[in-house]
Coordinates of C-alpha atoms and ligand atoms in Angstrom, one line a residue:
X1 CA 12.4 22.4 10.6
X2 CA 9.9 19.6 11.3
X3 CA 9.9 17.1 14.0
X4 CA 9.4 13.3 13.6
X5 CA 5.9 12.0 14.3
X6 CA 7.3 9.1 16.3
X7 CA 10.5 10.2 18.1
X8 CA 10.3 14.0 17.8
X9 CA 13.8 14.3 16.2
X10 CA 14.3 17.0 13.6
X11 CA 13.7 15.9 10.1
X12 CA 14.5 17.4 6.8
X13 CA 12.7 16.6 3.6
X14 CA 14.6 14.6 1.0
X15 CA 12.0 15.4 -1.7
X16 CA 9.6 18.2 -2.4
X17 CA 6.7 17.7 -4.8
X18 CA 5.8 21.4 -4.6
X19 CA 2.2 22.6 -4.1
X20 CA -0.3 19.7 -4.2
X21 CA -4.1 19.6 -3.8
X22 CA -6.1 17.0 -1.8
X23 CA -5.5 13.7 -3.6
X24 CA -9.1 12.7 -3.5
X25 CA -10.4 16.2 -3.9
X26 CA -12.2 15.8 -7.2
X27 CA -14.0 19.1 -8.0
X28 CA -16.5 20.9 -10.1
X29 CA -15.4 23.8 -12.3
X30 CA -16.9 26.3 -9.9
X31 CA -14.8 24.9 -7.0
X32 CA -11.6 25.5 -8.9
X33 CA -11.1 29.0 -7.6
X34 CA -11.1 27.9 -3.9
X35 CA -9.0 24.8 -4.4
X36 CA -6.8 24.0 -1.4
X37 CA -3.1 23.4 -1.9
X38 CA -0.3 22.5 0.5
X39 CA 3.4 21.7 0.4
X40 CA 3.9 18.0 -0.3
X41 CA 7.3 17.1 1.1
X42 CA 8.6 13.8 2.4
X43 CA 11.4 13.3 4.9
X44 CA 13.3 10.5 6.6
X45 CA 14.0 10.4 10.3
X46 CA 17.7 9.5 10.9
X47 CA 16.9 8.4 14.4
X48 CA 13.9 6.1 14.2
X49 CA 13.9 5.6 10.3
X50 CA 10.3 6.6 9.8
X51 CA 9.6 8.1 6.4
X52 CA 6.9 10.7 6.6
X53 CA 5.3 13.8 5.3
X54 CA 6.6 17.1 6.8
X55 CA 3.2 18.9 6.5
X56 CA -0.2 17.4 7.2
X57 CA -3.6 18.4 5.9
X58 CA -6.4 18.6 8.5
X59 CA -8.2 15.3 8.6
X60 CA -11.6 16.9 8.2
X61 CA -10.5 18.2 4.8
X62 CA -9.7 14.7 3.6
X63 CA -12.3 12.4 5.3
X64 CA -15.9 13.7 5.3
X65 CA -19.3 12.9 3.9
X66 CA -18.2 13.2 0.3
X67 CA -15.1 11.0 0.5
X68 CA -14.4 9.7 -3.0
X69 CA -12.7 6.4 -2.3
X70 CA -15.1 3.4 -2.1
X71 CA -13.1 0.2 -1.3
X72 CA -15.5 -2.1 -3.1
X73 CA -14.7 -0.8 -6.6
X74 CA -12.1 -3.5 -7.0
X75 CA -13.2 -7.2 -7.1
X76 CA -9.6 -8.2 -6.6
X77 CA -9.5 -6.3 -3.4
X78 CA -12.8 -7.8 -2.3
X79 CA -11.3 -11.2 -2.7
X80 CA -8.1 -10.1 -0.9
X81 CA -10.1 -8.9 2.1
X82 CA -12.1 -12.2 2.1
X83 CA -8.8 -14.0 2.4
X84 CA -7.6 -11.5 5.0
X85 CA -10.7 -12.1 7.2
X86 CA -10.5 -15.9 6.8
X87 CA -6.9 -15.9 8.0
X88 CA -7.8 -13.7 11.0
X89 CA -10.7 -16.1 11.9
X90 CA -8.5 -19.1 11.6
X91 CA -5.4 -17.8 13.5
X92 CA -6.7 -15.3 16.0
X93 CA -10.4 -15.8 16.9
X94 CA -10.0 -18.8 19.1
X95 CA -11.9 -17.6 22.2
X96 CA -15.7 -17.9 22.4
X97 CA -17.8 -15.0 21.2
X98 CA -14.9 -13.1 19.6
X99 CA -15.1 -9.4 18.9
X100 CA -13.4 -7.8 15.9
X101 CA -12.9 -4.1 15.4
X102 CA -11.7 -2.5 12.2
X103 CA -10.3 1.0 11.8
X104 CA -11.0 2.7 8.4
X105 CA -13.6 0.1 7.5
X106 CA -14.9 2.2 4.6
X107 CA -17.8 0.5 2.8
X108 CA -17.4 -2.7 4.7
X109 CA -15.3 -4.6 2.3
X110 CA -13.5 -6.5 5.1
X111 CA -16.1 -6.5 7.9
X112 CA -18.8 -7.9 5.6
X113 CA -17.0 -11.3 5.9
X114 CA -17.3 -11.2 9.7
X115 CA -20.9 -9.8 9.7
X116 CA -22.0 -12.7 7.3
X117 CA -20.5 -15.2 9.8
X118 CA -22.4 -13.5 12.7
X119 CA -19.2 -12.5 14.4
X120 CA -19.4 -9.5 16.8
X121 CA -17.8 -6.6 14.9
X122 CA -17.4 -2.9 14.9
X123 CA -16.2 -0.6 12.1
X124 CA -14.8 2.8 12.8
X125 CA -15.2 5.0 9.7
X126 CA -15.2 8.8 9.9
X127 CA -16.3 9.4 6.3
X128 CA -20.1 9.4 6.6
X129 CA -20.9 8.5 3.0
X130 CA -18.8 5.3 2.9
X131 CA -19.9 4.4 6.5
X132 CA -23.5 4.6 5.3
X133 CA -22.9 2.1 2.6
X134 CA -21.4 -0.3 5.2
X135 CA -24.4 0.2 7.5
X136 CA -26.7 -0.6 4.6
X137 CA -25.0 -3.9 4.4
X138 CA -25.8 -4.6 8.0
X139 CA -22.3 -3.8 9.3
X140 CA -22.1 -2.2 12.7
X141 CA -20.2 1.1 12.1
X142 CA -19.4 4.2 14.2
X143 CA -18.7 7.3 12.2
X144 CA -15.7 8.8 14.1
X145 CA -12.0 9.2 14.0
X146 CA -10.1 6.5 16.0
X147 CA -7.8 7.7 18.8
X148 CA -7.1 6.8 22.4
X149 CA -10.2 8.4 23.7
X150 CA -12.5 6.5 21.4
X151 CA -10.7 3.3 22.3
X152 CA -11.7 3.9 25.9
X153 CA -15.3 4.5 25.0
X154 CA -15.4 1.3 22.8
X155 CA -14.0 -0.8 25.7
X156 CA -16.6 0.7 28.1
X157 CA -19.4 -0.1 25.7
X158 CA -18.4 -3.4 24.0
X159 CA -15.4 -4.8 25.9
X160 CA -11.9 -5.5 24.6
X161 CA -11.2 -6.9 21.2
X162 CA -9.7 -10.2 20.0
X163 CA -8.6 -8.6 16.8
X164 CA -8.1 -5.0 15.8
X165 CA -7.8 -4.7 12.0
X166 CA -6.7 -2.0 9.6
X167 CA -6.0 -1.8 5.9
X168 CA -4.5 1.2 4.2
X169 CA -5.4 3.4 7.1
X170 CA -2.7 3.3 9.8
X171 CA -0.4 5.1 7.4
X172 CA -3.1 7.9 7.2
X173 CA -2.8 8.8 10.9
X174 CA -0.2 11.4 11.9
X175 CA -1.2 10.9 15.6
X176 CA 0.4 7.5 15.8
X177 CA 1.1 7.6 19.5
X178 CA -2.6 8.2 20.4
X179 CA -3.5 5.3 18.0
X180 CA -1.0 2.9 19.5
X181 CA -2.0 3.9 23.0
X182 CA -5.7 3.3 22.0
X183 CA -4.8 -0.1 20.5
X184 CA -3.1 -1.2 23.7
X185 CA -6.2 -0.3 25.7
X186 CA -8.5 -2.0 23.2
X187 CA -6.8 -5.4 22.8
X188 CA -7.5 -8.3 25.1
X189 CA -4.3 -9.8 26.7
X190 CA -4.3 -12.4 23.9
X191 CA -5.6 -9.9 21.3
X192 CA -3.8 -8.9 18.1
X193 CA -3.6 -5.9 15.8
X194 CA -3.4 -7.0 12.2
X195 CA -2.8 -4.2 9.7
X196 CA -1.4 -3.6 6.3
X197 CA -0.2 -0.6 4.3
X198 CA 2.0 0.1 1.3
X199 CA 5.5 -0.9 2.1
X200 CA 8.4 1.6 1.9
X201 CA 10.6 -1.2 0.6
X202 CA 8.4 -1.6 -2.5
X203 CA 8.2 2.2 -3.0
X204 CA 12.0 2.4 -3.0
X205 CA 12.4 -0.7 -5.2
X206 CA 9.7 0.3 -7.7
X207 CA 10.0 4.1 -7.6
X208 CA 6.3 4.1 -6.9
X209 CA 6.4 7.7 -5.8
X210 CA 2.6 8.1 -6.4
X211 CA 2.0 6.4 -3.1
X212 CA 3.1 9.8 -1.6
X213 CA 0.1 12.1 -1.1
X214 CA -1.7 14.0 1.6
X215 CA -3.6 10.9 3.1
X216 CA -0.4 8.9 3.4
X217 CA 1.3 10.6 6.4
X218 CA 3.9 7.9 6.9
X219 CA 5.6 5.1 4.9
X220 CA 6.3 2.1 7.2
X221 CA 9.0 -0.5 7.4
X222 CA 9.2 -3.3 10.0
X223 CA 12.0 -1.4 11.7
X224 CA 10.0 1.9 12.1
X225 CA 6.8 0.1 13.1
X226 CA 8.6 -2.0 15.7
X227 CA 10.1 1.1 17.2
X228 CA 6.7 2.8 17.4
X229 CA 4.9 0.0 19.1
X230 CA 7.7 -0.9 21.5
X231 CA 7.1 2.5 23.1
X232 CA 3.6 1.2 24.0
X233 CA 4.6 -2.2 25.3
X234 CA 3.4 -3.9 22.1
X235 CA 5.6 -5.9 19.7
X236 CA 5.6 -7.1 16.1
X237 CA 5.1 -10.8 16.1
X238 CA 4.7 -11.5 12.4
X239 CA 5.1 -9.8 9.1
X240 CA 3.7 -11.0 5.8
X241 CA 4.3 -9.3 2.4
X242 CA 1.2 -8.7 0.4
X243 CA 0.9 -8.5 -3.4
X244 CA -1.7 -5.6 -3.4
X245 CA -1.5 -1.9 -3.9
X246 CA 1.9 -2.3 -5.5
X247 CA 3.4 -4.1 -2.6
X248 CA 2.2 -3.9 1.0
X249 CA 3.3 -5.4 4.3
X250 CA 0.9 -7.0 6.8
X251 CA 2.0 -6.6 10.4
X252 CA 0.7 -8.6 13.4
X253 CA 1.2 -6.9 16.7
X254 CA 0.5 -8.3 20.2
X255 CA 1.0 -7.3 23.8
X256 CA 4.7 -7.6 24.7
X257 CA 5.6 -11.1 25.7
X258 CA 2.1 -12.5 24.9
X259 CA 3.2 -14.3 21.7
X260 CA 6.4 -15.7 20.3
X261 CA 7.6 -13.6 17.3
X262 CA 7.8 -15.5 14.0
X263 CA 11.3 -15.8 12.5
X264 CA 9.8 -13.8 9.5
X265 CA 10.2 -10.6 11.6
X266 CA 14.0 -10.9 12.0
X267 CA 14.3 -12.0 8.4
X268 CA 12.5 -9.0 7.0
X269 CA 14.4 -6.7 9.3
X270 CA 17.7 -8.1 7.9
X271 CA 16.3 -7.5 4.4
X272 CA 15.6 -4.0 5.3
X273 CA 19.1 -3.4 6.4
X274 CA 20.4 -4.9 3.2
X275 CA 18.1 -2.6 1.2
X276 CA 19.4 0.4 3.1
X277 CA 15.9 1.4 4.4
X278 CA 17.5 2.9 7.5
X279 CA 20.0 5.1 5.5
X280 CA 19.5 8.6 4.2
X281 CA 21.4 7.8 0.9
X282 CA 18.7 5.4 -0.1
X283 CA 16.2 8.2 -0.1
X284 CA 18.5 10.5 -2.0
X285 CA 18.7 7.8 -4.7
X286 CA 14.9 7.4 -4.6
X287 CA 14.6 11.2 -5.3
X288 CA 16.9 10.9 -8.3
X289 CA 14.9 7.9 -9.6
X290 CA 11.6 9.8 -9.1
X291 CA 13.0 12.8 -11.1
X292 CA 14.0 10.4 -13.9
X293 CA 10.6 8.7 -13.9
X294 CA 8.9 12.1 -14.2
X295 CA 11.1 13.2 -17.1
X296 CA 10.7 9.9 -19.0
X297 CA 6.9 10.0 -18.6
X298 CA 6.7 13.7 -19.8
X299 CA 9.0 13.0 -22.8
X300 CA 6.7 10.1 -23.8
X301 CA 3.5 12.0 -23.4
X302 CA 4.9 15.0 -25.3
X303 CA 6.1 12.8 -28.1
X304 CA 2.7 11.1 -28.4
X305 CA 1.0 14.5 -28.5
X306 CA 3.3 15.6 -31.3
X307 CA 2.4 12.5 -33.2
X308 CA -1.3 13.4 -32.8
X309 CA -2.1 10.3 -30.7
X310 CA -5.1 10.3 -28.3
X311 CA -4.1 9.5 -24.8
X312 CA -6.6 8.8 -22.0
X313 CA -5.9 8.1 -18.3
X314 CA -7.4 4.9 -16.8
X315 CA -8.5 5.1 -13.1
X316 CA -8.7 8.5 -11.4
X317 CA -6.8 7.2 -8.4
X318 CA -5.6 9.3 -5.5
X319 CA -2.1 8.3 -6.6
X320 CA -2.8 9.9 -10.0
X321 CA -3.1 13.3 -8.3
X322 CA 0.6 13.1 -7.4
X323 CA 1.6 12.0 -10.8
X324 CA -0.4 14.6 -12.8
X325 CA 0.6 17.5 -10.5
X326 CA 4.2 16.6 -10.0
X327 CA 4.9 15.8 -13.6
X328 CA 2.8 18.7 -15.0
X329 CA 0.3 16.6 -17.0
X330 CA -2.4 18.8 -18.5
X331 CA -5.7 18.2 -20.3
X332 CA -3.8 18.9 -23.5
X333 CA -1.7 15.7 -22.9
X334 CA -4.5 13.6 -21.5
X335 CA -8.0 14.0 -22.9
X336 CA -9.8 12.6 -19.9
X337 CA -9.5 10.0 -17.1
X338 CA -11.9 7.1 -17.2
X339 CA -13.2 6.0 -13.8
X340 CA -16.0 3.7 -12.6
X341 CA -16.7 5.7 -9.4
X342 CA -19.9 7.8 -9.9
X343 CA -18.9 10.5 -7.4
X344 CA -15.7 11.2 -9.4
X345 CA -17.4 11.3 -12.8
X346 CA -18.2 14.6 -14.4
X347 CA -15.7 16.3 -12.1
X348 CA -12.1 17.6 -12.6
X349 CA -9.1 15.9 -11.3
X350 CA -7.5 17.7 -8.3
X351 CA -4.9 20.4 -9.3
X352 CA -4.4 19.3 -12.9
X353 CA -8.1 19.6 -13.8
X354 CA -8.3 16.8 -16.2
X355 CA -11.9 15.8 -16.8
X356 CA -13.0 12.5 -15.2
X357 CA -15.5 10.6 -17.3
X358 CA -17.5 7.4 -17.0
X359 CA -15.8 4.2 -18.0
X360 CA -18.2 3.7 -20.8
X361 CA -16.6 6.7 -22.7
X362 CA -13.3 4.8 -22.8
X363 CA -15.0 1.7 -24.2
X364 CA -17.1 3.6 -26.7
X365 CA -14.1 5.3 -28.4
X366 CA -10.9 3.6 -27.5
X367 CA -7.9 6.0 -27.4
X368 CA -4.5 5.1 -29.0
X369 CA -2.9 4.9 -25.6
X370 CA -4.2 4.5 -22.0
X371 CA -2.1 5.7 -19.1
X372 CA -2.6 3.2 -16.4
X373 CA -3.0 5.3 -13.3
X374 CA -4.6 2.4 -11.5
X375 CA -1.4 0.3 -12.0
X376 CA -1.9 -1.3 -8.6
X377 CA -4.9 -3.1 -10.1
X378 CA -2.9 -3.6 -13.4
X379 CA -3.3 -7.4 -13.7
X380 CA -7.1 -7.2 -13.1
X381 CA -7.5 -4.3 -15.5
X382 CA -5.3 -5.4 -18.4
X383 CA -7.0 -8.8 -18.4
X384 CA -10.5 -7.3 -18.3
X385 CA -9.6 -4.8 -21.1
X386 CA -8.2 -7.3 -23.5
X387 CA -10.5 -5.9 -26.2
X388 CA -8.6 -2.6 -25.9
X389 CA -5.3 -4.1 -26.9
X390 CA -7.0 -6.3 -29.6
X391 CA -8.3 -3.1 -31.1
X392 CA -4.7 -1.8 -31.3
X393 CA -4.7 0.2 -28.0
X394 CA -1.6 0.4 -26.0
X395 CA -1.0 0.7 -22.2
X396 CA 1.4 3.2 -20.7
X397 CA 2.8 2.2 -17.3
X398 CA 5.3 4.1 -15.2
X399 CA 5.9 1.7 -12.3
X400 CA 8.6 0.4 -11.9
X401 CA 9.6 2.3 -15.1
X402 CA 8.0 4.2 -17.9
X403 CA 7.0 1.7 -20.6
X404 CA 4.5 1.1 -23.4
X405 CA 2.9 -2.3 -23.4
X406 CA 1.4 -4.1 -26.3
Ligands
LIG501 N1 -9.7 -0.2 4.6 C1 -10.2 0.3 3.3 C2 -10.2 1.8 3.2 C3 -8.9 2.5 3.1 S1 -9.0 4.2 2.8 C4 -9.4 -0.3 2.2 O1 -8.3 -0.8 2.4 O2 -9.8 -0.3 1.1 C5 -8.8 4.9 4.5 C6 -10.1 4.9 5.3 O3 -9.7 5.3 6.6 C7 -11.0 6.0 4.8 O4 -12.3 5.4 4.6 C8 -11.0 7.1 5.8 O5 -12.3 7.7 6.0 C9 -10.7 6.2 7.1 N2 -10.0 7.0 8.2 C10 -9.2 8.1 8.1 N3 -8.8 8.5 9.3 C11 -9.3 7.6 10.2 C12 -9.3 7.5 11.6 N4 -8.6 8.3 12.4 N5 -10.0 6.5 12.2 C13 -10.7 5.6 11.4 N6 -10.7 5.7 10.1 C14 -10.1 6.6 9.5
LIG502 P1 -7.2 2.9 -5.8 O1 -5.9 2.8 -6.6 O2 -7.0 4.0 -4.8 O3 -7.7 1.6 -5.3 O4 -8.3 3.5 -6.7 C1 -8.7 2.9 -7.9 C2 -9.5 3.8 -8.8 O5 -9.6 3.3 -10.1 C3 -11.0 4.0 -8.3 O6 -11.3 5.3 -8.5 C4 -11.8 3.1 -9.2 C5 -10.9 3.1 -10.5 N1 -11.0 1.8 -11.2 C6 -11.6 1.8 -12.4 O7 -12.0 2.9 -12.9 N2 -11.6 0.6 -13.1 C7 -11.2 -0.5 -12.6 O8 -11.3 -1.6 -13.2 C8 -10.6 -0.5 -11.3 C9 -10.0 -1.8 -10.6 C10 -10.5 0.7 -10.6
LIG503 ZN1 11.9 9.6 14.3

């Protein structure tokens, strides 16, 4: 029996993926023997509706000086964060000499926009290698894990913040109460927390189960987020759906009573009720859809193999670790995974041990089929790779359903 990260009620998993490795734990062949595995299970809290993992990997095992995810590998995301920063400047940096803090600032993809405009900023990024890239771009970064204690130290050294930002990081933090308490301390009375994460509504709608892996400790809805922050005298004042990472939600949070909530908050909560995001049966149905998606993908890959087709993976994403290990995709079914990130190249994918090779190898010898693991960057990739389809290549996608394109 596990207890809820937010309200401490007992939760039971609705889905077990079995033993899973670290999603970003790309490894060399001599590291295979000592590879770390844990039980990846996801549960729903009947009381506060938070969807969450029931077991958590130690944060130091995931975030360290060889962290494999560099935010700036996607030009589309760089543009997205440029727009994110511009909207924060316009809406929330109205006081003189504003101060912006970002949690999980990675290689500086968001904060570079503030640094270039000479706005006081601070990145909090515990993975030393990506933090070093941000610093080399002139972005003020501290290499630590954010929590309540660190919030106090930041306030003592720099003062309170006008805006506290986070993208694809709040959902990584199982110690949500310490984070919320820290944010309350860190924000000026008029300050806002603006963060976005993959949205549980999209995961349910699109069966995008590959969002579920070690780093993603919880899967937020407006209802579950509201409940968390209310306990810290903070409230959700706006929500804005985002068309990135397969469907995300941006939340704007302020001190209770400091700002009038936008009607979008109540509208989205009503949609969540309609979608059944607060009901256990929704997640039972999600489990059945996930099992069907797995079976469809494996049938397709086995069929292609029996026809002697070459299939290669595109994008050694953290999400692909869930897909390959849960479905049982082996190097016999997928020759290699192409990826542009140098630190992943020449290594084996976590658990499934499919070789990760430089992107050039994909271009030099197009396979018959490419399994689009980086489906969240699908538009950008399919457009960029038009020559692959012109040469007769076909894409395999599995979100929202298993399908061959082209
Ligand atoms: N914001 C970036 C990076 C997301 S990946 C983007 O959207 O592309 C999540 C990042 O959060 C990683 O770089 C990881 O090192 C960092 N992180 C993990 N735990 C953290 C914590 N407790 N405090 C601050 N950053 C953390
Ligand atoms: P993400 O889904 O976590 O953002 O990771 C995307 C991965 O896909 C990252 O390892 C880089 C890789 N990638 C490519 O290889 N080619 C591309 O065109 C894009 C956009 C990403
Ligand atoms: Zn709960």
